[in-house]
């Protein structure tokens, strides 16, 4: 049961928030969220000025995404580790035994007899529970730097927004000063002109 929950979590992490299926050609956008390349292109299709994240609604300043092949590989592993709900699909078709092992090289679920066969003799074969735990941890490790980058970007955006507001205030204040100086100069010249005319 614990393994099934771990696989469900792994599937959630390896799924696109738009199509809700496994990520295909995954890309990462400015806020750190991942999407299928085709899904994010369609989501931003008719946008020109700002590009909101379909998941967190963070407004990305430009139509930019980074290809994420490592996440693509982890998604493939998540697909292979996914246990089907139907009991018959969890059984080896050759030996009619429960699939309890995972071949790291072939990304394949194996029964005890298949795991000892010559097909997987020099491959890294380990229990499914251990494999799921390992790959889930790898996925979390991979996501951690992205989360840090998102936090850093959010701090930079907050700081830049604050600086922008301060600059706008200074510009407005200076504009008012210039306007006041100009008005004083206009009155002075008007008085001088009247004096000359007299």
mmCIF file of C-alpha atoms in Angstrom:
data_model
loop_
_atom_site.group_PDB
_atom_site.id
_atom_site.type_symbol
_atom_site.label_atom_id
_atom_site.label_comp_id
_atom_site.label_asym_id
_atom_site.label_seq_id
_atom_site.Cartn_x
_atom_site.Cartn_y
_atom_site.Cartn_z
ATOM 1 C CA UNK A 1 0.000 0.000 0.000
ATOM 2 C CA UNK A 2 2.858 2.363 0.881
ATOM 3 C CA UNK A 3 4.485 1.613 -2.491
ATOM 4 C CA UNK A 4 1.245 2.365 -4.343
ATOM 5 C CA UNK A 5 1.030 5.747 -2.546
ATOM 6 C CA UNK A 6 4.691 6.459 -3.382
ATOM 7 C CA UNK A 7 4.007 5.680 -7.039
ATOM 8 C CA UNK A 8 0.947 7.942 -6.986
ATOM 9 C CA UNK A 9 3.114 10.775 -5.625
ATOM 10 C CA UNK A 10 5.777 10.027 -8.235
ATOM 11 C CA UNK A 11 3.163 10.072 -10.993
ATOM 12 C CA UNK A 12 1.852 13.427 -9.723
ATOM 13 C CA UNK A 13 5.364 14.912 -9.817
ATOM 14 C CA UNK A 14 5.945 13.517 -13.324
ATOM 15 C CA UNK A 15 2.609 14.763 -14.692
ATOM 16 C CA UNK A 16 1.833 17.915 -16.639
ATOM 17 C CA UNK A 17 -0.560 20.269 -14.759
ATOM 18 C CA UNK A 18 -2.262 21.140 -18.060
ATOM 19 C CA UNK A 19 -3.014 17.766 -19.693
ATOM 20 C CA UNK A 20 -2.668 15.792 -16.412
ATOM 21 C CA UNK A 21 -0.782 13.064 -18.306
ATOM 22 C CA UNK A 22 2.891 12.099 -18.016
ATOM 23 C CA UNK A 23 5.178 14.927 -19.173
ATOM 24 C CA UNK A 24 6.128 14.767 -22.873
ATOM 25 C CA UNK A 25 9.255 16.748 -23.888
ATOM 26 C CA UNK A 26 9.189 18.492 -20.477
ATOM 27 C CA UNK A 27 10.174 22.144 -20.220
ATOM 28 C CA UNK A 28 10.584 24.402 -17.185
ATOM 29 C CA UNK A 29 9.338 28.014 -17.182
ATOM 30 C CA UNK A 30 10.554 31.025 -15.142
ATOM 31 C CA UNK A 31 8.579 30.162 -11.993
ATOM 32 C CA UNK A 32 10.058 26.632 -11.892
ATOM 33 C CA UNK A 33 6.970 24.648 -12.896
ATOM 34 C CA UNK A 34 7.217 21.949 -15.561
ATOM 35 C CA UNK A 35 4.910 21.320 -18.519
ATOM 36 C CA UNK A 36 4.774 19.346 -21.760
ATOM 37 C CA UNK A 37 6.345 21.488 -24.482
ATOM 38 C CA UNK A 38 3.196 21.269 -26.633
ATOM 39 C CA UNK A 39 0.912 22.116 -23.669
ATOM 40 C CA UNK A 40 2.739 25.322 -22.686
ATOM 41 C CA UNK A 41 2.991 26.411 -26.333
ATOM 42 C CA UNK A 42 -0.783 25.988 -26.716
ATOM 43 C CA UNK A 43 -1.430 27.722 -23.367
ATOM 44 C CA UNK A 44 0.605 30.782 -24.428
ATOM 45 C CA UNK A 45 -0.465 30.668 -28.092
ATOM 46 C CA UNK A 46 -2.366 33.967 -28.305
ATOM 47 C CA UNK A 47 -0.485 35.877 -25.584
ATOM 48 C CA UNK A 48 1.928 38.727 -26.351
ATOM 49 C CA UNK A 49 2.757 40.865 -23.300
ATOM 50 C CA UNK A 50 2.750 38.594 -20.255
ATOM 51 C CA UNK A 51 2.795 34.828 -19.942
ATOM 52 C CA UNK A 52 1.079 33.516 -16.771
ATOM 53 C CA UNK A 53 2.035 30.130 -15.395
ATOM 54 C CA UNK A 54 -1.007 27.849 -15.870
ATOM 55 C CA UNK A 55 -0.310 26.352 -12.427
ATOM 56 C CA UNK A 56 0.640 29.218 -10.043
ATOM 57 C CA UNK A 57 -0.376 32.209 -12.273
ATOM 58 C CA UNK A 58 3.058 33.839 -11.851
ATOM 59 C CA UNK A 59 3.491 36.226 -14.791
ATOM 60 C CA UNK A 60 6.598 35.249 -16.725
ATOM 61 C CA UNK A 61 8.170 38.327 -18.346
ATOM 62 C CA UNK A 62 8.797 36.551 -21.658
ATOM 63 C CA UNK A 63 7.825 33.465 -23.656
ATOM 64 C CA UNK A 64 10.783 31.435 -22.434
ATOM 65 C CA UNK A 65 11.181 27.842 -21.301
ATOM 66 C CA UNK A 66 14.122 25.512 -20.748
ATOM 67 C CA UNK A 67 14.188 21.947 -22.037
ATOM 68 C CA UNK A 68 14.335 19.454 -19.155
ATOM 69 C CA UNK A 69 15.668 16.092 -20.461
ATOM 70 C CA UNK A 70 16.561 14.797 -16.990
ATOM 71 C CA UNK A 71 12.949 15.192 -15.875
ATOM 72 C CA UNK A 72 11.949 13.449 -19.111
ATOM 73 C CA UNK A 73 14.095 10.449 -18.114
ATOM 74 C CA UNK A 74 12.608 10.404 -14.612
ATOM 75 C CA UNK A 75 9.137 10.558 -16.136
ATOM 76 C CA UNK A 76 9.944 7.484 -18.241
ATOM 77 C CA UNK A 77 11.051 5.696 -15.056
ATOM 78 C CA UNK A 78 7.842 6.783 -13.310
ATOM 79 C CA UNK A 79 5.860 5.300 -16.211
ATOM 80 C CA UNK A 80 7.675 2.000 -15.869
ATOM 81 C CA UNK A 81 7.219 1.895 -12.101
ATOM 82 C CA UNK A 82 3.517 2.678 -12.267
ATOM 83 C CA UNK A 83 1.527 -0.262 -10.901
ATOM 84 C CA UNK A 84 -1.712 -0.918 -12.715
ATOM 85 C CA UNK A 85 -4.823 -1.292 -10.589
ATOM 86 C CA UNK A 86 -5.897 -4.506 -12.267
ATOM 87 C CA UNK A 87 -4.342 -7.513 -10.525
ATOM 88 C CA UNK A 88 -3.645 -9.371 -13.782
ATOM 89 C CA UNK A 89 -1.362 -6.631 -15.013
ATOM 90 C CA UNK A 90 0.818 -6.964 -11.894
ATOM 91 C CA UNK A 91 1.585 -10.543 -12.774
ATOM 92 C CA UNK A 92 4.370 -11.725 -15.087
ATOM 93 C CA UNK A 93 2.877 -13.023 -18.340
ATOM 94 C CA UNK A 94 5.643 -15.625 -18.726
ATOM 95 C CA UNK A 95 5.749 -17.058 -15.213
ATOM 96 C CA UNK A 96 2.437 -15.953 -13.686
ATOM 97 C CA UNK A 97 4.300 -14.512 -10.672
ATOM 98 C CA UNK A 98 3.838 -11.107 -9.030
ATOM 99 C CA UNK A 99 6.138 -8.386 -10.396
ATOM 100 C CA UNK A 100 8.305 -7.437 -7.415
ATOM 101 C CA UNK A 101 11.566 -6.287 -9.039
ATOM 102 C CA UNK A 102 12.677 -3.404 -11.257
ATOM 103 C CA UNK A 103 15.447 -3.500 -13.885
ATOM 104 C CA UNK A 104 17.209 -0.143 -13.908
ATOM 105 C CA UNK A 105 18.723 -0.614 -17.370
ATOM 106 C CA UNK A 106 15.593 -1.783 -19.205
ATOM 107 C CA UNK A 107 13.174 0.228 -17.017
ATOM 108 C CA UNK A 108 11.093 -2.912 -16.674
ATOM 109 C CA UNK A 109 9.104 -4.566 -13.886
ATOM 110 C CA UNK A 110 10.136 -8.179 -13.270
ATOM 111 C CA UNK A 111 8.966 -11.230 -11.366
ATOM 112 C CA UNK A 112 11.528 -13.141 -9.220
ATOM 113 C CA UNK A 113 12.215 -15.655 -12.022
ATOM 114 C CA UNK A 114 12.685 -12.962 -14.692
ATOM 115 C CA UNK A 115 15.054 -11.087 -12.387
ATOM 116 C CA UNK A 116 17.355 -14.150 -12.347
ATOM 117 C CA UNK A 117 17.211 -14.725 -16.113
ATOM 118 C CA UNK A 118 20.174 -14.163 -18.455
ATOM 119 C CA UNK A 119 18.304 -11.205 -20.019
ATOM 120 C CA UNK A 120 18.951 -9.193 -16.843
ATOM 121 C CA UNK A 121 22.085 -10.974 -15.589
ATOM 122 C CA UNK A 122 24.415 -7.953 -15.639
ATOM 123 C CA UNK A 123 21.734 -5.330 -15.050
ATOM 124 C CA UNK A 124 20.981 -3.467 -11.840
ATOM 125 C CA UNK A 125 17.855 -5.260 -10.566
ATOM 126 C CA UNK A 126 16.336 -4.298 -7.235
ATOM 127 C CA UNK A 127 13.063 -4.551 -5.320
ATOM 128 C CA UNK A 128 10.310 -2.261 -6.629
ATOM 129 C CA UNK A 129 9.876 -0.543 -3.246
ATOM 130 C CA UNK A 130 13.558 0.339 -3.080
ATOM 131 C CA UNK A 131 13.611 1.490 -6.729
ATOM 132 C CA UNK A 132 10.552 3.697 -6.218
ATOM 133 C CA UNK A 133 12.045 5.221 -3.075
ATOM 134 C CA UNK A 134 15.348 5.872 -4.864
ATOM 135 C CA UNK A 135 13.754 7.476 -7.930
ATOM 136 C CA UNK A 136 11.336 9.513 -5.841
ATOM 137 C CA UNK A 137 14.284 10.847 -3.840
ATOM 138 C CA UNK A 138 16.140 11.636 -7.095
ATOM 139 C CA UNK A 139 13.089 13.517 -8.359
ATOM 140 C CA UNK A 140 12.872 15.503 -5.100
ATOM 141 C CA UNK A 141 16.615 16.277 -5.279
ATOM 142 C CA UNK A 142 16.164 17.452 -8.832
ATOM 143 C CA UNK A 143 13.204 19.662 -7.914
ATOM 144 C CA UNK A 144 14.926 21.224 -4.861
ATOM 145 C CA UNK A 145 17.310 23.502 -6.852
ATOM 146 C CA UNK A 146 14.391 24.636 -9.000
ATOM 147 C CA UNK A 147 12.396 25.560 -5.896
ATOM 148 C CA UNK A 148 15.410 27.551 -4.619
ATOM 149 C CA UNK A 149 15.673 29.303 -7.992
ATOM 150 C CA UNK A 150 11.967 30.166 -7.895
ATOM 151 C CA UNK A 151 12.357 31.643 -4.385
ATOM 152 C CA UNK A 152 15.386 33.628 -5.534
ATOM 153 C CA UNK A 153 13.533 34.896 -8.623
ATOM 154 C CA UNK A 154 10.546 35.901 -6.461
ATOM 155 C CA UNK A 155 12.886 37.846 -4.129
ATOM 156 C CA UNK A 156 14.531 39.575 -7.107
ATOM 157 C CA UNK A 157 11.109 40.452 -8.581
ATOM 158 C CA UNK A 158 9.940 41.849 -5.221
ATOM 159 C CA UNK A 159 13.144 43.882 -4.883
ATOM 160 C CA UNK A 160 12.923 45.161 -8.485
ATOM 161 C CA UNK A 161 9.245 46.077 -7.987
ATOM 162 C CA UNK A 162 10.141 48.005 -4.824
ATOM 163 C CA UNK A 163 13.000 49.797 -6.621
ATOM 164 C CA UNK A 164 10.692 50.575 -9.551
ATOM 165 C CA UNK A 165 8.091 52.116 -7.211
ATOM 166 C CA UNK A 166 10.778 54.185 -5.447
ATOM 167 C CA UNK A 167 12.093 55.377 -8.806
ATOM 168 C CA UNK A 168 8.578 56.332 -9.950
ATOM 169 C CA UNK A 169 8.112 58.341 -6.725
ATOM 170 C CA UNK A 170 11.441 60.145 -7.285
ATOM 171 C CA UNK A 171 10.569 60.884 -10.920
ATOM 172 C CA UNK A 172 7.130 62.194 -9.912
ATOM 173 C CA UNK A 173 8.669 64.356 -7.151
ATOM 174 C CA UNK A 174 11.304 65.728 -9.526
ATOM 175 C CA UNK A 175 8.639 66.422 -12.178
ATOM 176 C CA UNK A 176 6.654 68.410 -9.592
ATOM 177 C CA UNK A 177 9.816 70.358 -8.628
ATOM 178 C CA UNK A 178 10.568 71.161 -12.283
ATOM 179 C CA UNK A 179 6.954 72.198 -12.858
ATOM 180 C CA UNK A 180 7.087 74.467 -9.796
ATOM 181 C CA UNK A 181 10.403 75.994 -10.901
ATOM 182 C CA UNK A 182 9.021 76.520 -14.401
ATOM 183 C CA UNK A 183 5.906 78.212 -13.015
ATOM 184 C CA UNK A 184 8.051 80.532 -10.852
ATOM 185 C CA UNK A 185 10.225 81.370 -13.856
ATOM 186 C CA UNK A 186 7.125 82.047 -16.002
ATOM 187 C CA UNK A 187 5.719 84.422 -13.345
ATOM 188 C CA UNK A 188 9.079 86.156 -13.024
ATOM 189 C CA UNK A 189 9.318 86.663 -16.807
ATOM 190 C CA UNK A 190 5.717 87.840 -16.948
ATOM 191 C CA UNK A 191 6.440 90.435 -14.235
ATOM 192 C CA UNK A 192 9.615 91.512 -16.023
ATOM 193 C CA UNK A 193 7.715 91.843 -19.285
ATOM 194 C CA UNK A 194 5.030 93.989 -17.617
ATOM 195 C CA UNK A 195 7.728 96.159 -16.034
ATOM 196 C CA UNK A 196 9.462 96.671 -19.396
ATOM 197 C CA UNK A 197 6.165 97.499 -21.106
ATOM 198 C CA UNK A 198 5.400 100.104 -18.459
#
